[in-house]
Coordinates of C-alpha atoms and ligand atoms in Angstrom, one line a residue:
M2 CA 127.9 103.3 135.2
L3 CA 125.7 105.1 132.6
D4 CA 127.8 105.5 129.5
E5 CA 127.6 104.6 125.8
Q6 CA 128.7 101.0 126.4
A7 CA 125.9 100.6 129.0
I8 CA 123.3 101.9 126.5
L9 CA 124.6 99.5 123.9
D10 CA 124.5 96.6 126.3
L11 CA 120.9 97.5 127.2
V12 CA 119.8 97.7 123.6
K13 CA 121.4 94.3 123.0
S14 CA 119.9 92.5 125.9
A15 CA 116.4 94.0 126.2
S16 CA 113.5 92.8 124.1
F17 CA 111.3 95.3 122.4
P18 CA 107.8 94.0 121.8
S19 CA 107.1 96.4 118.8
L20 CA 110.1 94.9 116.8
P21 CA 109.9 91.9 114.6
E22 CA 111.2 88.7 116.3
D23 CA 115.0 88.2 116.4
F24 CA 115.7 91.6 114.9
E25 CA 119.1 92.9 116.1
L26 CA 118.4 96.5 116.9
E27 CA 121.9 97.2 118.1
S28 CA 123.3 96.9 114.6
Y29 CA 121.3 100.0 113.5
I30 CA 122.4 102.5 116.1
K31 CA 123.6 105.5 114.3
E32 CA 124.4 107.7 117.2
N33 CA 124.8 106.9 120.9
R34 CA 125.9 109.8 123.2
V35 CA 125.8 109.9 126.9
D36 CA 126.6 113.2 128.5
G37 CA 126.3 113.0 132.3
D38 CA 122.6 112.1 132.7
H39 CA 121.7 113.2 129.2
I40 CA 121.2 110.5 126.6
H41 CA 120.9 110.9 122.9
L42 CA 120.2 107.8 120.8
E43 CA 119.6 107.7 117.1
I44 CA 118.5 104.6 115.3
T45 CA 118.0 104.1 111.6
L46 CA 116.0 100.9 110.8
P47 CA 116.5 99.2 107.5
F48 CA 112.8 98.6 106.9
P49 CA 109.8 101.0 106.8
C50 CA 108.5 101.3 110.3
E51 CA 106.1 104.3 110.6
G52 CA 103.7 102.2 112.6
I53 CA 106.1 101.3 115.4
K54 CA 108.5 104.3 115.6
Q55 CA 106.8 106.0 118.5
Q56 CA 106.1 102.8 120.4
L57 CA 109.7 101.6 120.0
A58 CA 111.1 104.9 121.2
G59 CA 108.8 104.5 124.3
E60 CA 110.0 101.0 124.9
I61 CA 113.6 102.0 124.8
E62 CA 113.1 104.9 127.0
S63 CA 111.3 102.9 129.7
E64 CA 114.2 100.3 129.6
I65 CA 116.7 103.1 130.2
V66 CA 114.6 104.7 132.9
N67 CA 114.2 101.3 134.6
S68 CA 117.9 100.7 134.7
W69 CA 119.0 104.3 135.4
P70 CA 116.2 106.2 137.1
Q71 CA 118.6 109.2 137.5
S72 CA 118.8 109.8 133.7
K73 CA 117.2 113.2 133.0
R74 CA 117.0 114.0 129.3
I75 CA 116.5 111.1 127.0
A76 CA 116.3 111.9 123.3
I77 CA 115.5 108.9 121.1
E78 CA 115.1 109.3 117.4
I79 CA 114.0 106.4 115.2
K80 CA 114.3 106.8 111.5
H81 CA 114.1 104.4 108.6
R82 CA 116.0 104.0 105.3
T83 CA 115.2 101.1 103.1
T84 CA 118.2 99.0 102.3
A85 CA 118.7 97.4 98.9
Y86 CA 119.7 93.8 99.0
E87 CA 121.6 91.7 96.5
T88 CA 119.9 89.6 93.9
K89 CA 121.2 86.5 92.1
A90 CA 124.3 87.1 90.1
G91 CA 123.8 87.3 86.3
V92 CA 120.4 89.0 86.3
P93 CA 120.7 92.6 85.2
P94 CA 119.5 94.9 88.0
L95 CA 116.7 97.4 87.6
A96 CA 118.3 100.7 88.7
K97 CA 115.4 102.4 90.2
I98 CA 114.0 99.5 92.2
K99 CA 115.7 98.6 95.5
N100 CA 114.0 95.3 96.1
I101 CA 111.6 93.1 94.2
I102 CA 109.4 90.8 96.3
A103 CA 107.5 87.9 94.6
V104 CA 104.2 86.8 96.2
A105 CA 103.5 83.1 95.3
S106 CA 101.6 80.0 96.2
G107 CA 101.4 76.6 94.7
K108 CA 97.6 76.5 94.5
G109 CA 95.2 79.0 93.0
G110 CA 92.7 81.1 94.9
V111 CA 94.5 81.2 98.3
G112 CA 94.7 84.9 98.3
K113 CA 98.0 85.9 96.6
S114 CA 96.5 88.9 94.9
T115 CA 94.7 90.0 98.0
T116 CA 97.9 89.7 100.0
S117 CA 99.9 91.4 97.3
V118 CA 97.8 94.6 97.2
N119 CA 97.4 94.8 100.9
L120 CA 101.1 94.2 101.4
A121 CA 101.9 96.9 98.9
L122 CA 99.6 99.3 100.7
A123 CA 100.9 98.2 104.1
L124 CA 104.5 99.0 103.0
K125 CA 103.3 102.4 101.8
A126 CA 101.6 103.0 105.1
E127 CA 104.8 102.1 106.9
G128 CA 106.6 104.8 104.9
A129 CA 108.0 103.1 101.8
K130 CA 107.8 103.9 98.1
V131 CA 106.0 101.0 96.5
G132 CA 105.0 99.6 93.2
I133 CA 102.9 96.5 92.3
L134 CA 103.2 94.4 89.2
D135 CA 100.5 91.9 88.2
A136 CA 102.4 89.0 86.7
D137 CA 99.3 86.9 86.4
I138 CA 99.2 87.0 82.6
Y139 CA 96.3 84.7 82.3
G140 CA 94.1 86.1 85.0
P141 CA 95.1 89.6 86.0
S142 CA 93.2 90.8 89.1
I143 CA 95.2 93.8 90.3
P144 CA 93.4 96.4 88.1
I145 CA 90.1 95.7 89.7
M146 CA 91.5 95.3 93.2
M147 CA 93.4 98.6 93.0
G148 CA 90.2 100.3 91.7
I149 CA 91.4 101.2 88.2
P150 CA 89.9 98.4 86.0
N151 CA 89.5 100.6 82.9
A152 CA 92.8 102.5 83.1
R153 CA 95.2 102.4 80.2
P154 CA 98.9 103.3 80.6
V155 CA 100.3 106.0 78.4
S156 CA 103.5 105.8 76.4
E157 CA 105.2 109.2 75.7
D158 CA 108.1 107.8 73.7
K159 CA 106.4 104.8 72.2
K160 CA 109.1 102.6 73.8
T161 CA 108.3 102.7 77.4
I162 CA 105.0 102.9 79.4
L163 CA 104.3 104.8 82.5
P164 CA 102.9 102.9 85.5
L165 CA 99.5 103.9 86.8
E166 CA 99.0 105.5 90.2
A167 CA 96.4 104.0 92.4
H168 CA 96.2 104.7 96.2
D169 CA 99.7 106.1 95.8
I170 CA 101.1 102.9 94.5
Q171 CA 102.7 102.6 91.1
T172 CA 100.7 99.9 89.4
M173 CA 101.3 97.8 86.2
S174 CA 99.4 94.8 84.9
I175 CA 99.1 92.9 81.6
G176 CA 95.4 93.5 82.2
F177 CA 95.9 97.2 81.2
L178 CA 97.5 96.2 77.9
V179 CA 95.7 93.2 76.4
D180 CA 92.3 91.6 76.5
E181 CA 92.0 88.6 78.7
E182 CA 90.8 86.5 75.8
Q183 CA 93.9 87.5 73.8
A184 CA 96.3 86.6 76.7
M185 CA 94.5 83.3 77.3
V186 CA 95.7 81.8 74.0
W187 CA 99.4 82.7 74.6
R188 CA 101.7 79.8 75.1
G189 CA 104.1 79.7 78.0
P190 CA 107.1 81.3 76.2
M191 CA 105.0 84.1 74.8
A192 CA 103.5 84.9 78.2
S193 CA 107.0 84.8 79.7
S194 CA 108.4 87.3 77.2
A195 CA 105.4 89.5 77.7
L196 CA 106.2 89.5 81.4
Q197 CA 109.8 90.4 80.9
Q198 CA 108.8 93.2 78.6
I199 CA 106.4 94.7 81.0
V200 CA 108.9 94.7 83.9
R201 CA 111.7 96.3 81.8
D202 CA 109.6 98.6 79.6
T203 CA 107.7 100.2 82.5
R204 CA 109.2 103.5 83.6
W205 CA 109.1 102.8 87.3
G206 CA 109.9 105.8 89.5
D207 CA 112.2 105.3 92.5
L208 CA 110.9 102.4 94.4
D209 CA 111.9 100.8 97.7
Y210 CA 109.8 97.7 97.0
L211 CA 108.2 96.3 93.9
I212 CA 105.6 93.6 94.8
V213 CA 105.0 91.0 92.1
D214 CA 101.8 89.1 92.2
L215 CA 102.4 85.8 90.6
P216 CA 99.9 83.4 89.0
P217 CA 99.3 80.1 90.8
G218 CA 101.6 77.2 90.3
T219 CA 105.3 76.6 89.5
G220 CA 105.4 77.0 85.7
D221 CA 106.9 79.1 83.0
I222 CA 106.1 82.5 84.5
Q223 CA 107.7 81.6 87.8
L224 CA 110.8 80.4 86.0
T225 CA 111.1 83.5 83.9
L226 CA 110.8 85.6 86.9
S227 CA 113.6 83.9 88.7
Q228 CA 115.9 83.8 85.7
K229 CA 115.3 87.1 84.0
I230 CA 114.0 89.5 86.7
P231 CA 116.2 90.5 89.6
V232 CA 113.9 89.2 92.4
T233 CA 115.2 89.8 95.9
A234 CA 113.0 87.4 97.8
A235 CA 109.7 85.6 97.8
V236 CA 106.7 85.2 100.2
I237 CA 104.5 82.2 100.2
V238 CA 100.7 82.6 100.8
T239 CA 98.9 79.5 102.1
T240 CA 95.6 78.6 103.6
P241 CA 95.5 76.2 106.5
Q242 CA 94.0 73.4 104.4
D243 CA 96.2 70.4 104.0
L244 CA 95.9 70.4 100.2
A245 CA 96.9 74.0 99.9
L246 CA 99.8 73.2 102.1
A247 CA 101.1 70.4 100.0
D248 CA 101.0 72.9 97.1
A249 CA 102.7 75.6 99.2
K250 CA 105.6 73.2 99.7
K251 CA 106.0 72.8 96.0
A252 CA 106.3 76.6 95.7
V253 CA 108.9 76.6 98.5
T254 CA 110.9 73.9 96.7
M255 CA 110.7 75.7 93.4
F256 CA 112.2 78.9 94.9
E257 CA 114.9 76.8 96.6
K258 CA 115.9 75.4 93.2
V259 CA 116.1 78.7 91.5
K260 CA 118.0 80.2 94.6
I261 CA 115.5 82.9 95.5
P262 CA 115.3 83.2 99.3
V263 CA 111.8 82.7 100.8
M264 CA 111.3 85.2 103.6
G265 CA 108.3 83.6 105.2
V266 CA 104.7 82.4 105.0
V267 CA 101.5 84.4 105.2
E268 CA 98.6 82.2 106.3
N269 CA 95.4 83.5 104.7
M270 CA 91.8 82.7 105.7
S271 CA 93.2 81.2 108.9
T272 CA 90.0 81.6 110.8
H273 CA 86.5 82.7 109.8
I274 CA 85.1 85.9 111.4
C275 CA 81.3 86.0 111.3
S276 CA 80.2 89.4 110.0
N277 CA 77.1 89.3 112.2
C278 CA 78.4 88.3 115.6
G279 CA 82.2 88.5 115.2
H280 CA 82.6 84.9 116.3
Q281 CA 85.9 83.4 115.1
E282 CA 86.1 79.8 113.9
A283 CA 89.0 77.8 112.4
I284 CA 87.0 76.3 109.6
F285 CA 90.0 75.2 107.5
G286 CA 91.8 73.7 110.5
E287 CA 94.5 75.3 112.5
G288 CA 98.2 75.9 112.3
G289 CA 98.8 75.2 108.6
G290 CA 101.2 78.1 108.2
N291 CA 102.9 77.1 111.4
I292 CA 103.5 73.6 110.1
L293 CA 104.9 74.9 106.8
S294 CA 107.2 77.3 108.6
E295 CA 108.4 74.6 111.0
D296 CA 109.0 72.0 108.3
Y297 CA 111.0 74.5 106.2
D298 CA 112.5 76.6 109.0
M299 CA 111.0 79.8 107.8
P300 CA 109.1 82.4 109.7
L301 CA 105.3 82.7 109.8
L302 CA 104.9 86.4 108.9
G303 CA 101.3 86.6 110.0
Q304 CA 97.8 85.3 109.8
L305 CA 94.7 86.9 108.2
P306 CA 91.1 85.8 108.9
L307 CA 88.6 84.9 106.3
A308 CA 86.5 88.1 106.6
M309 CA 83.7 89.4 104.4
S310 CA 85.2 92.9 104.7
I311 CA 88.4 91.9 103.0
R312 CA 86.6 90.6 99.9
Q313 CA 84.1 93.4 99.8
Q314 CA 86.8 96.1 99.9
L315 CA 88.7 94.5 97.1
D316 CA 85.6 94.3 94.9
E317 CA 85.1 98.0 95.5
G318 CA 88.7 98.7 94.5
K319 CA 89.6 99.9 97.9
P320 CA 91.6 97.2 99.7
A321 CA 91.5 97.0 103.5
V322 CA 94.7 98.9 104.1
A323 CA 93.7 101.7 101.7
D324 CA 90.2 101.9 103.2
D325 CA 91.4 102.2 106.8
P326 CA 95.1 101.8 107.5
E327 CA 94.4 101.7 111.2
S328 CA 91.8 98.9 111.3
K329 CA 92.7 95.6 113.0
I330 CA 93.1 93.8 109.7
S331 CA 95.2 96.6 108.2
L332 CA 97.4 96.6 111.3
T333 CA 98.0 92.8 110.7
Y334 CA 99.0 93.5 107.1
R335 CA 101.4 96.2 108.3
E336 CA 103.0 93.9 110.9
I337 CA 103.4 91.3 108.1
A338 CA 105.0 94.0 105.9
R339 CA 107.5 95.0 108.7
N340 CA 108.3 91.3 109.5
L341 CA 108.9 90.6 105.9
T342 CA 111.2 93.6 105.2
A343 CA 113.0 93.2 108.5
N344 CA 113.8 89.6 107.6
L345 CA 115.4 90.8 104.4
S346 CA 118.3 92.1 106.6
S347 CA 119.6 88.5 106.7
L348 CA 120.6 89.0 103.0
G349 CA 123.7 90.6 101.6
K350 CA 123.5 94.3 100.7
D351 CA 123.7 95.7 97.2
Y352 CA 126.0 98.7 97.6
S353 CA 125.4 99.9 94.0
K354 CA 121.9 101.1 95.0
G355 CA 122.6 103.9 97.3
N356 CA 123.1 102.0 100.5
E357 CA 125.5 103.7 102.9
G358 CA 128.8 102.2 102.3
I359 CA 132.2 103.0 103.8
A360 CA 132.6 106.7 104.1
I361 CA 135.7 107.7 102.2
K362 CA 136.8 111.2 103.0
T363 CA 139.2 113.0 100.7
W364 CA 141.8 115.1 102.3
S365 CA 143.5 118.0 100.8
P366 CA 145.8 120.6 102.4
G367 CA 143.7 123.3 104.0
N368 CA 140.7 121.1 104.5
Ligands
ATP4 N1 91.2 86.8 104.0 C1 90.2 86.8 103.1 N2 88.9 87.0 103.5 C2 87.9 87.0 102.6 N3 88.0 86.8 101.3 C3 89.3 86.7 100.9 C4 90.4 86.7 101.7 N4 91.5 86.5 100.9 C5 91.1 86.4 99.7 N5 89.7 86.5 99.6 C6 88.9 86.4 98.4 O1 89.1 85.2 97.8 C7 89.2 85.3 96.4 C8 90.5 84.8 95.9 O2 91.6 85.7 96.3 P1 92.7 86.1 95.4 O3 92.2 86.5 94.1 O4 93.6 87.1 96.1 O5 93.5 84.7 95.3 P2 94.7 84.3 94.3 O6 95.6 83.4 95.1 O7 95.4 85.5 93.8 O8 94.0 83.6 93.2 P3 94.6 83.2 91.7 O9 95.3 82.0 92.0 O10 93.4 82.9 90.9 O11 95.4 84.3 91.2 C9 88.9 86.7 96.1 O12 87.5 86.9 95.8 C10 89.2 87.5 97.4 O13 88.4 88.6 97.5
MG5 MG1 95.7 86.2 91.8

């Protein structure tokens, strides 16, 4: 019989290719009405999903039609509302920021900054409000990559600074504030307090996600970040090379120690795409990200090729996803962004940040 329970069972049992793996769609049904052969289904996903809304609605509709060819009017509405997740107890929250995601790696030069900017832009393309913070005190690269190398933030009240807007992303970097030579001579504790200050003294607008691009390694900056900044989760970037993997494992272990959940691995430069003929070759070996995710039981969020276009676009200050959000590489970043933010739903919610909680209705006579 076609009724609400039947629709719920169908959503539970069917698999929808557009959704991230293992995502439990049935938990996000907001409305499910069956009226004879008319069906109305409303779903609010907890992660930004502009790129799959239409496809997902189509997939659900064909499942319904397959099971009940007699159904006549099927209205499926897919919405999204970013959920704020809990962070470690004892770290004061940042009221306007729902989730802070750290992008890390054990080894330098594997593409953290590249991943950070494109991930930020991908989340934006998927419909989220996003900021990016360059936490690489000693070698900030976000100003150039975001195309605002000479920008300087303003301070209206001399106490706080306003983030800079680039490609619709709120951007902040130590590179905007001090000369590289000056920062280079800072010792660890000084760099750490500079980072804390930047995070807290920046007047961020309302953000669904703040992406933090970390410097390489597992040193002071990473520790400060975990102890003083309310980080929701981390992502590890790796290349398929063995050495980089050994380092990536160090980063995973560090986050385990400081109790920041790692949401998955991004494998960068996984194959080489020749810019002349388009031929793909796994020059650094294959399956590094897979090994890491199997060893540590964490998802491989996606793989990016080593492609000349990725570097060129960054050098021009127009990262892949800003340049063309629909290109093959951009769609990969967007899928990574959805996989990552969907995986956050395994964490506890933070109800102080505007998540829908239990609806308490007040009653008074005459209501
Ligand atoms: N998938 C890719 N294809 C081609 N070039 C890439 C790719 N990813 C990164 N690069 C290039 O590799 C270089 C290093 O990347 P990036 O600066 O993002 O690494 P990083 O891990 O942030 O480095 P650091 O540890 O110094 O902060 C940059 O020149 C970047 O343009
Ligand atoms: Mg970097």
